[in-house]
CSV table of C-alpha atoms in Angstrom, one decimal:
chain,number,residue,atom,x,y,z
A,1,UNK,CA,21.6,-3.9,17.2
A,2,UNK,CA,21.8,-7.1,15.1
A,3,UNK,CA,19.9,-9.1,17.8
A,4,UNK,CA,17.0,-6.6,17.7
A,5,UNK,CA,16.8,-6.9,13.9
A,6,UNK,CA,16.8,-10.7,14.0
A,7,UNK,CA,14.2,-10.6,16.8
A,8,UNK,CA,12.0,-8.2,14.8
A,9,UNK,CA,12.2,-10.4,11.7
A,10,UNK,CA,11.2,-13.5,13.7
A,11,UNK,CA,8.3,-11.7,15.4
A,12,UNK,CA,7.2,-10.3,12.0
A,13,UNK,CA,7.4,-13.8,10.4
A,14,UNK,CA,5.3,-15.3,13.3
A,15,UNK,CA,2.7,-12.5,13.1
A,16,UNK,CA,2.3,-12.9,9.4
A,17,UNK,CA,1.7,-16.6,9.8
A,18,UNK,CA,-0.9,-16.0,12.5
A,19,UNK,CA,-2.9,-14.0,10.0
A,20,UNK,CA,-4.0,-17.2,8.4
A,21,UNK,CA,-5.7,-18.2,11.7
A,22,UNK,CA,-9.1,-16.5,12.1
A,23,UNK,CA,-9.2,-17.0,15.8
A,24,UNK,CA,-5.8,-15.2,16.2
A,25,UNK,CA,-7.0,-12.1,14.4
A,26,UNK,CA,-10.2,-12.1,16.5
A,27,UNK,CA,-8.2,-12.0,19.8
A,28,UNK,CA,-7.7,-8.4,20.8
A,29,UNK,CA,-4.5,-9.0,22.8
A,30,UNK,CA,-2.9,-11.2,20.1
A,31,UNK,CA,-3.9,-8.7,17.4
A,32,UNK,CA,-2.2,-5.9,19.3
A,33,UNK,CA,0.9,-8.0,19.6
A,34,UNK,CA,0.8,-8.7,15.8
A,35,UNK,CA,0.3,-5.1,15.0
A,36,UNK,CA,3.3,-4.3,17.2
A,37,UNK,CA,5.4,-6.7,15.1
A,38,UNK,CA,4.2,-5.2,11.9
A,39,UNK,CA,5.0,-1.7,13.1
A,40,UNK,CA,8.4,-2.6,14.4
A,41,UNK,CA,9.4,-4.2,11.1
A,42,UNK,CA,8.0,-1.3,9.1
A,43,UNK,CA,9.9,1.2,11.3
A,44,UNK,CA,13.1,-0.6,10.5
A,45,UNK,CA,12.6,0.4,6.9
A,46,UNK,CA,11.6,-3.0,5.4
A,47,UNK,CA,9.8,-2.1,2.2
A,48,UNK,CA,7.4,-5.1,2.1
A,49,UNK,CA,6.6,-4.6,5.7
A,50,UNK,CA,5.8,-0.9,5.1
A,51,UNK,CA,3.6,-1.8,2.3
A,52,UNK,CA,1.8,-4.5,4.2
A,53,UNK,CA,1.3,-2.6,7.4
A,54,UNK,CA,0.3,0.5,5.5
A,55,UNK,CA,-2.5,-1.5,3.8
A,56,UNK,CA,-3.5,-2.9,7.2
A,57,UNK,CA,-3.7,0.5,8.8
A,58,UNK,CA,-5.5,2.0,5.8
A,59,UNK,CA,-8.2,-0.6,5.6
A,60,UNK,CA,-8.4,-2.0,9.2
A,61,UNK,CA,-7.1,0.9,11.3
A,62,UNK,CA,-9.3,2.8,13.7
A,63,UNK,CA,-9.5,6.6,13.2
A,64,UNK,CA,-7.9,9.2,11.1
A,65,UNK,CA,-4.5,8.8,12.7
A,66,UNK,CA,-4.3,5.2,11.6
A,67,UNK,CA,-5.3,6.1,8.1
A,68,UNK,CA,-2.7,8.9,7.9
A,69,UNK,CA,0.0,6.6,9.2
A,70,UNK,CA,-1.1,3.9,6.7
A,71,UNK,CA,-0.8,6.5,3.9
A,72,UNK,CA,2.6,7.6,5.2
A,73,UNK,CA,3.9,4.0,5.2
A,74,UNK,CA,2.5,3.3,1.7
A,75,UNK,CA,4.2,6.5,0.5
A,76,UNK,CA,7.6,5.2,1.9
A,77,UNK,CA,7.1,1.8,0.3
A,78,UNK,CA,6.0,3.4,-3.0
A,79,UNK,CA,9.1,5.7,-3.1
A,80,UNK,CA,11.2,2.6,-2.5
A,81,UNK,CA,9.7,0.9,-5.6
A,82,UNK,CA,6.7,-1.0,-4.3
A,83,UNK,CA,4.1,-1.1,-7.1
A,84,UNK,CA,1.1,-2.2,-4.9
A,85,UNK,CA,1.7,0.7,-2.5
A,86,UNK,CA,1.9,3.2,-5.4
A,87,UNK,CA,-1.2,1.8,-7.0
A,88,UNK,CA,-3.1,2.1,-3.7
A,89,UNK,CA,-2.0,5.7,-3.2
A,90,UNK,CA,-3.3,6.5,-6.6
A,91,UNK,CA,-6.6,5.0,-5.8
A,92,UNK,CA,-6.8,7.0,-2.6
A,93,UNK,CA,-6.0,10.2,-4.5
A,94,UNK,CA,-9.1,9.7,-6.6
A,95,UNK,CA,-11.3,9.1,-3.6
A,96,UNK,CA,-12.7,12.5,-2.4
A,97,UNK,CA,-12.7,12.7,1.4
A,98,UNK,CA,-13.5,15.3,3.9
A,99,UNK,CA,-9.8,16.2,4.5
A,100,UNK,CA,-8.8,16.1,0.9
A,101,UNK,CA,-10.6,16.5,-2.5
A,102,UNK,CA,-10.0,14.1,-5.4
A,103,UNK,CA,-6.7,14.8,-7.2
A,104,UNK,CA,-6.4,13.1,-10.6
A,105,UNK,CA,-3.0,14.6,-11.3
A,106,UNK,CA,-1.5,13.1,-8.1
A,107,UNK,CA,-3.3,9.8,-8.8
A,108,UNK,CA,-1.6,9.7,-12.3
A,109,UNK,CA,1.8,10.4,-10.7
A,110,UNK,CA,1.4,7.5,-8.2
A,111,UNK,CA,0.1,5.2,-11.0
A,112,UNK,CA,3.0,6.0,-13.2
A,113,UNK,CA,5.3,4.9,-10.4
A,114,UNK,CA,3.3,1.7,-10.1
A,115,UNK,CA,3.5,1.1,-13.8
A,116,UNK,CA,7.3,1.6,-13.6
A,117,UNK,CA,7.3,-1.1,-10.9
A,118,UNK,CA,5.3,-3.5,-13.2
A,119,UNK,CA,1.8,-3.1,-11.9
A,120,UNK,CA,-0.6,-4.0,-14.8
A,121,UNK,CA,-3.8,-2.7,-13.2
A,122,UNK,CA,-2.2,0.7,-12.7
A,123,UNK,CA,-1.4,0.9,-16.4
A,124,UNK,CA,-5.1,0.2,-17.2
A,125,UNK,CA,-6.4,2.7,-14.7
A,126,UNK,CA,-3.9,5.3,-16.0
A,127,UNK,CA,-5.2,4.7,-19.5
A,128,UNK,CA,-8.8,5.3,-18.3
A,129,UNK,CA,-7.7,8.4,-16.5
A,130,UNK,CA,-6.0,9.9,-19.5
A,131,UNK,CA,-9.1,9.0,-21.7
A,132,UNK,CA,-11.4,10.8,-19.4
A,133,UNK,CA,-9.2,13.6,-18.1
A,134,UNK,CA,-10.0,15.3,-14.9
A,135,UNK,CA,-9.4,18.4,-12.9
A,136,UNK,CA,-5.7,19.4,-13.3
A,137,UNK,CA,-5.2,16.5,-15.7
A,138,UNK,CA,-6.3,17.1,-19.4
A,139,UNK,CA,-7.4,14.1,-21.4
A,140,UNK,CA,-4.7,12.7,-23.7
A,141,UNK,CA,-5.7,10.0,-26.2
A,142,UNK,CA,-2.1,9.2,-27.2
A,143,UNK,CA,-1.0,8.7,-23.6
A,144,UNK,CA,-4.1,6.6,-23.0
A,145,UNK,CA,-3.3,4.4,-25.9
A,146,UNK,CA,0.3,4.1,-24.7
A,147,UNK,CA,-0.7,3.0,-21.2
A,148,UNK,CA,-3.3,0.6,-22.7
A,149,UNK,CA,-0.5,-1.1,-24.6
A,150,UNK,CA,1.6,-1.1,-21.5
A,151,UNK,CA,-1.2,-2.8,-19.6
A,152,UNK,CA,-1.4,-5.5,-22.3
A,153,UNK,CA,2.4,-6.0,-22.1
A,154,UNK,CA,2.2,-6.4,-18.4
A,155,UNK,CA,-0.5,-9.1,-18.7
A,156,UNK,CA,-3.8,-7.2,-18.1
């Protein structure tokens, strides 16, 4: 078991380094191998790998299945404390799609998790959301002011 984890880490490390090479990403066989390394590491429960591969699937994946798997991986990473993943899930909740309408209340929940993890842009977006309100999320100027101050403390 230990050997497989070490092998997965080495493969993941190599695949991440290959991303810097444009020709490597353009090669279909090599890209499939790289995706396999990302997937293996994410399935082992590595939070940064889940966040990274979730983003890859969400923005580069082909089809609805890839998108759903990307959202699942981002959810796992966000639940484990990854601020970038929680922020991205909040953004996706505000984007109305065919399979799901916009949900400002759910976006606020993800962005609160991102703020707790120290994500400054999430605090700013949360302040805007509370200023404007939305369906299922009433406007609250006091919370908006609180999150605006939080964004300033976080460097935004």
